[in-house]
Short mmCIF file of C-alpha atoms in Angstrom, two decimals:
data_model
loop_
_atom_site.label_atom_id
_atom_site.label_comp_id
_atom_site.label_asym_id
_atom_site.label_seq_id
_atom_site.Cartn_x
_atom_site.Cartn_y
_atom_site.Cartn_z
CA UNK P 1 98.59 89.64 96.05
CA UNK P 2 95.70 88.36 97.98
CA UNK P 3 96.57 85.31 98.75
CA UNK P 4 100.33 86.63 99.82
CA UNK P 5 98.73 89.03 102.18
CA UNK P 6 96.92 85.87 103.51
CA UNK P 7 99.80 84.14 104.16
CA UNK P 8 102.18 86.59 105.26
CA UNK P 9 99.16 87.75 107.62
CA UNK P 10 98.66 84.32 109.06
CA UNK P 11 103.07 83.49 109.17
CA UNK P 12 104.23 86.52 109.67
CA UNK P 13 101.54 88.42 111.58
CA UNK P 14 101.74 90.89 109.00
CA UNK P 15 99.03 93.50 108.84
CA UNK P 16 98.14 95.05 105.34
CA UNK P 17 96.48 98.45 104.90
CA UNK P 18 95.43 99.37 100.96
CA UNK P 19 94.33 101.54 99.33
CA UNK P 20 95.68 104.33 102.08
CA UNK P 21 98.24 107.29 101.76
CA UNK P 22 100.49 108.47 104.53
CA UNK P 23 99.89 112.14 105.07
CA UNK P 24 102.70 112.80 107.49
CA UNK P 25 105.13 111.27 109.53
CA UNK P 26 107.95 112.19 111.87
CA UNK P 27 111.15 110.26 113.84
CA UNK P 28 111.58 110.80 117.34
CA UNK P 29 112.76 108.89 120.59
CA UNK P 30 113.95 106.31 118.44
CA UNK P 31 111.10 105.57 116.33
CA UNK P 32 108.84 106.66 113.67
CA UNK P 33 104.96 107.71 113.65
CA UNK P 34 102.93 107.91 110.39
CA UNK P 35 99.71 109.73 110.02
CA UNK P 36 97.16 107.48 106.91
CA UNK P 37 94.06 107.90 105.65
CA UNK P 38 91.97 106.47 102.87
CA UNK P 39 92.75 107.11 99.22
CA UNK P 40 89.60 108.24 98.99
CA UNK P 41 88.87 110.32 101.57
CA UNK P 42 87.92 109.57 105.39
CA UNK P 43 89.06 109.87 108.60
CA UNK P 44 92.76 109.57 109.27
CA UNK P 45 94.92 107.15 111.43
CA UNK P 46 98.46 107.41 113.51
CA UNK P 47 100.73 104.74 113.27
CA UNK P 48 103.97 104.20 115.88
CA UNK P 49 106.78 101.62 114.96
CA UNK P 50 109.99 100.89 115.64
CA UNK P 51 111.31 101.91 112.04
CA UNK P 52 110.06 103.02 109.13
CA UNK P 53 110.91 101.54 105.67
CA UNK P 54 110.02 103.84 102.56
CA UNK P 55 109.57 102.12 99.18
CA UNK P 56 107.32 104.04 96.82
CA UNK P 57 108.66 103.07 93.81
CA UNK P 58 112.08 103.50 92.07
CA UNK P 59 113.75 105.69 89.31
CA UNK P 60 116.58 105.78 87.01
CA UNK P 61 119.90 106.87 88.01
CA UNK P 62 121.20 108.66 85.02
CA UNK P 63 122.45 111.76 86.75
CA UNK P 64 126.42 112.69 86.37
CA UNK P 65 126.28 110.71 83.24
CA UNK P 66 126.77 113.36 81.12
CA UNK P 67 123.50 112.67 79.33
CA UNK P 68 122.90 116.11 78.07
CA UNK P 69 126.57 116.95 77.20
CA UNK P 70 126.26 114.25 74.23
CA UNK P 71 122.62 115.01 73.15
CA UNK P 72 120.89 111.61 74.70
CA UNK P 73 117.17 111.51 75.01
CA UNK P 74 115.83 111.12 78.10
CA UNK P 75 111.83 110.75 79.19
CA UNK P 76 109.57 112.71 81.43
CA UNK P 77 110.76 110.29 83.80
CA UNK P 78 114.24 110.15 83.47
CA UNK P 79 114.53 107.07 81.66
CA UNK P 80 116.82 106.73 78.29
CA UNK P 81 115.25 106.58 75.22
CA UNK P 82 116.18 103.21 73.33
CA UNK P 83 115.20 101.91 70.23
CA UNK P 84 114.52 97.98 69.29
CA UNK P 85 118.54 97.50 68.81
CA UNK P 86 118.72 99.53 72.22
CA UNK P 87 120.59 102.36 70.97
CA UNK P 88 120.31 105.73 71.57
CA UNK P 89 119.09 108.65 69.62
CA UNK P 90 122.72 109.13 69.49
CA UNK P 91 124.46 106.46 66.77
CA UNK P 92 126.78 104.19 68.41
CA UNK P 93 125.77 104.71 71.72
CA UNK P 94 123.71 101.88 73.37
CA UNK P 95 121.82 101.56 76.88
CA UNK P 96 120.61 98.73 78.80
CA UNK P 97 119.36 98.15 82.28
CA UNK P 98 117.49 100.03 84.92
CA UNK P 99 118.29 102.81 82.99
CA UNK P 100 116.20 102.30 79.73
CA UNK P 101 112.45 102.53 78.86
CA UNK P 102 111.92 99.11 78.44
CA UNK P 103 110.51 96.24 80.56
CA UNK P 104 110.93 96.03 84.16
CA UNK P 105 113.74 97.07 86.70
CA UNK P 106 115.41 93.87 86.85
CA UNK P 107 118.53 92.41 86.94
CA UNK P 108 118.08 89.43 84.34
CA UNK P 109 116.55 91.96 82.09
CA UNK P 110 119.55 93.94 81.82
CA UNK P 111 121.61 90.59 81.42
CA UNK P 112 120.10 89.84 78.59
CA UNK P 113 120.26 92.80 77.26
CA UNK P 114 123.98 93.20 77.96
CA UNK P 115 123.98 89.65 75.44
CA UNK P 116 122.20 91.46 72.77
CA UNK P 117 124.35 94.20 72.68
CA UNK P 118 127.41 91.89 73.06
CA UNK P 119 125.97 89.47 70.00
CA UNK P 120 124.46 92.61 67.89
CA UNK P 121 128.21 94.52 68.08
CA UNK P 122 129.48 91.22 66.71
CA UNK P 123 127.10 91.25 63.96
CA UNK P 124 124.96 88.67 64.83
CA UNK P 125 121.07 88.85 65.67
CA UNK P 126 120.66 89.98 69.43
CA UNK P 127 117.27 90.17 70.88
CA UNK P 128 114.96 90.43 74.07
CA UNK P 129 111.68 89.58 74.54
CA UNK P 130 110.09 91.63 76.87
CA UNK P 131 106.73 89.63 77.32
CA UNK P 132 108.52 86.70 78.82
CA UNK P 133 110.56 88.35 81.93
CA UNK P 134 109.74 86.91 85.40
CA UNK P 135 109.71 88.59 88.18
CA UNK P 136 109.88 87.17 91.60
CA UNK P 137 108.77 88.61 95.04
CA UNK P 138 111.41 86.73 97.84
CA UNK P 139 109.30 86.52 100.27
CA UNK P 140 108.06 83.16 102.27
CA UNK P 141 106.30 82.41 100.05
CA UNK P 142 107.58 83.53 96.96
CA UNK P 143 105.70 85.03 94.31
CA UNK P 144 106.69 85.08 91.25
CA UNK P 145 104.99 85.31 87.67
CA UNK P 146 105.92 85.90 83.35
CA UNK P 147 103.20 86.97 80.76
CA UNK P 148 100.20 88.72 81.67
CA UNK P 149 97.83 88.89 84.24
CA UNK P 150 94.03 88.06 84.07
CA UNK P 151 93.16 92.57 84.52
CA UNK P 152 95.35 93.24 81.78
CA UNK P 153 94.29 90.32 79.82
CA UNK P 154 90.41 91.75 80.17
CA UNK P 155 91.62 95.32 78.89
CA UNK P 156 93.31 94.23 76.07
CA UNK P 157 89.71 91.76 75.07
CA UNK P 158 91.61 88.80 75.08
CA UNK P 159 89.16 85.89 75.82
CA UNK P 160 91.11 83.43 78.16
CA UNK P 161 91.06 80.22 80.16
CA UNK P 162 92.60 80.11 83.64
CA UNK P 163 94.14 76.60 85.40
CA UNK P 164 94.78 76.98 88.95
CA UNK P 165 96.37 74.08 91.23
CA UNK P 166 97.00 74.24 94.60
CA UNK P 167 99.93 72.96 96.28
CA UNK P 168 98.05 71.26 98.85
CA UNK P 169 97.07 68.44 96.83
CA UNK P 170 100.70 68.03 95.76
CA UNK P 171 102.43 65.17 97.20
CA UNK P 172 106.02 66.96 97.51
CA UNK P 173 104.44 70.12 99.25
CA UNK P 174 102.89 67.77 101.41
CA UNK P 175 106.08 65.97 102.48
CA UNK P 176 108.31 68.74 103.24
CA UNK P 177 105.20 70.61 104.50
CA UNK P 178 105.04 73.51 102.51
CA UNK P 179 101.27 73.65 101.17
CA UNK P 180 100.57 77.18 100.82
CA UNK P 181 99.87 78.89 97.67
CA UNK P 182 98.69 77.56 93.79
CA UNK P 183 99.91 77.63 90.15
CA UNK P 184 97.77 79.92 87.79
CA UNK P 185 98.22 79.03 84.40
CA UNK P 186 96.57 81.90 81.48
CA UNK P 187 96.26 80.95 78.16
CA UNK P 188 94.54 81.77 75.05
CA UNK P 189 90.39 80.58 74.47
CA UNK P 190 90.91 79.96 70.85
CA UNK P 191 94.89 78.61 70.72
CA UNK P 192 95.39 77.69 74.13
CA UNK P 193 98.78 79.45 73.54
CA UNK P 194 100.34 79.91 77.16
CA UNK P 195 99.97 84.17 78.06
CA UNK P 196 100.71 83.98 81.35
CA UNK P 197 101.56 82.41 84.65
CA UNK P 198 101.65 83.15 88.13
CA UNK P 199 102.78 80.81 91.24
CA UNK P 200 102.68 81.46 95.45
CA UNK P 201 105.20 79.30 96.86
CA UNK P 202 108.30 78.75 98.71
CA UNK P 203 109.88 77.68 95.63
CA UNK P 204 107.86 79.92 93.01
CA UNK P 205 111.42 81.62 91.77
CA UNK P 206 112.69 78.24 90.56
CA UNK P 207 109.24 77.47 89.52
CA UNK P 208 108.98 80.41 87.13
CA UNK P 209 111.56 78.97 84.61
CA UNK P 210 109.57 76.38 83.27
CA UNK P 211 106.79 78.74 82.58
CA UNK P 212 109.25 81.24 80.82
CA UNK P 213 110.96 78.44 78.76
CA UNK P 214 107.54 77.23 77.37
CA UNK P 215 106.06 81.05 76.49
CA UNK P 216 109.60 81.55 74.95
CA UNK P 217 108.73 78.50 72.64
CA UNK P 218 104.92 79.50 72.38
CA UNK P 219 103.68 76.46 73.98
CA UNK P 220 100.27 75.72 74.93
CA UNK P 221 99.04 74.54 78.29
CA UNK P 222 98.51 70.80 76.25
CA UNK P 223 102.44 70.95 75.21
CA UNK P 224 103.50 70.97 79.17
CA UNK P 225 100.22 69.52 80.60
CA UNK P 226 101.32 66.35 78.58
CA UNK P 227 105.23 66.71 79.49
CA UNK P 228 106.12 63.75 81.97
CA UNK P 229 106.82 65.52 85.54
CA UNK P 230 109.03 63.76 88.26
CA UNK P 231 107.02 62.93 90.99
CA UNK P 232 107.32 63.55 93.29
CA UNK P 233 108.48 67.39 92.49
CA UNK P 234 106.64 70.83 93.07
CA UNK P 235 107.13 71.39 89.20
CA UNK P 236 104.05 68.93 89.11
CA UNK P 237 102.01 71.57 90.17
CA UNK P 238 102.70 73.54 86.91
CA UNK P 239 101.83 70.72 84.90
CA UNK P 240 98.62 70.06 86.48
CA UNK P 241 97.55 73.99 86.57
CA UNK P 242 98.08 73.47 82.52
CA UNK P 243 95.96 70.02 82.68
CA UNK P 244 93.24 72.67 84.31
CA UNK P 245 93.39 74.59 81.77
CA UNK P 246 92.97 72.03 78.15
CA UNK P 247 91.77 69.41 80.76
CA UNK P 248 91.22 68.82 84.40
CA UNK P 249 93.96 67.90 86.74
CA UNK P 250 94.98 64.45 87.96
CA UNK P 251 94.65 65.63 91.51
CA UNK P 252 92.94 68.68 92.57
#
């Protein structure tokens, strides 16, 4: 998040305030002003724009469904209740999507989920693996990322090792002059199992798949460090954040 505030900041001219609530806000003579103040207490701030864009979070959309008619469990929150084979408290009736309590809001999710149900109403094996969905920010750069992060990694105890690349020293960034950003590869102390990774980029959404493919197969950061790379190709930086991590890159 840091170093997309950095960019966007420096691209963009985009000015970040955290760790700050709005207290009030009206619209008037064609714009908006915001009243902020710190999370934790201090003096407050007004804010004039042009327009104001809320987006403080998102929630199911379950209502008119009928829900209660048919006796299916919702959460606190709204969300349906689903069980590993997605379905219901209610027998034959299955959920997927935004709509569920599992993984993220995301449209590939549910996709995948939609081939589960598809291949487990066929009686076959359907499944989804929650700790490998991606999740991409389009912005310029993009950030995207699959696995685990290194604060949820330190909650849990895991000891890990951490590979970071920048795309600065890659040639292909170089060329068509995008060198902003880095690959952060997280893997395991003891197996160097791959638990997460997390790229900055222009390209990071295409990026991402690799990463997903290999924590799909359990690979370690060895299995891809040690996978032959075009060159030269942005996917390069991947491999080389995965040499940091067993190794030490080949350019840095």
């Amino acid at each position: 998040s840091k170093a997309l505030m950095k960019s966007l900041g420096s691209s963009e001219k985009m000015k970040f305030k955290t760790s700050t609530k709005v207290t009030a806000g009206s619209v008037s003579g064609g714009g908006a002003t915001i009243t902020v103040e710190p999370a934790a207490g201090g003096a407050s701030e007004k804010i004039e724009a042009d327009a104001l864009l809320v987006s403080v979070g998102r929630r199911p959309y379950t209502g008119g469904l009928g829900l209660d008619k048919v006796g299916v469990n919702v959460d606190k929150r709204g969300f349906v209740e689903v069980d590993d084979h997605l379905q219901t408290n209610v027998k034959g009736v299955y959920a997927i999507g935004d709509v569920i309590n599992k993984g993220p809001m995301l449209a590939h999710k549910a996709e995948d989920e939609g081939i589960a149900i598809a291949e487990q109403l066929a009686g076959k094996a359907g499944h989804v693996n929650y700790d490998v969905i991606p999740g991409v920010i389009y912005t310029a750069p993009e950030v995207a990322w699959v696995g685990k992060n290194e604060q949820e990694l330190k909650k849990a105890g895991i000891k890990y090792k951490k590979g970071v690349f920048n795309f600065a020293a890659n040639s292909r960034a170089k060329a068509v002059d995008v060198p902003e950003g880095f690959v952060k590869v997280l893997t395991d102390a003891a197996t160097d199992k791959i638990l997460g990774v997390h790229i900055v980029n222009t390209q990071a959404g295409e990026l991402i798949a690799e990463a997903g493919l290999a924590m799909e197969y359990g690979a370690s950061s060895e299995d891809v460090g040690r996978t032959c790379h075009a060159h030269p190709t942005l996917s390069e930086a991947v491999k080389e954040a995965c040499m940091a991590c067993f190794a030490k890159p080949i350019h840095s």
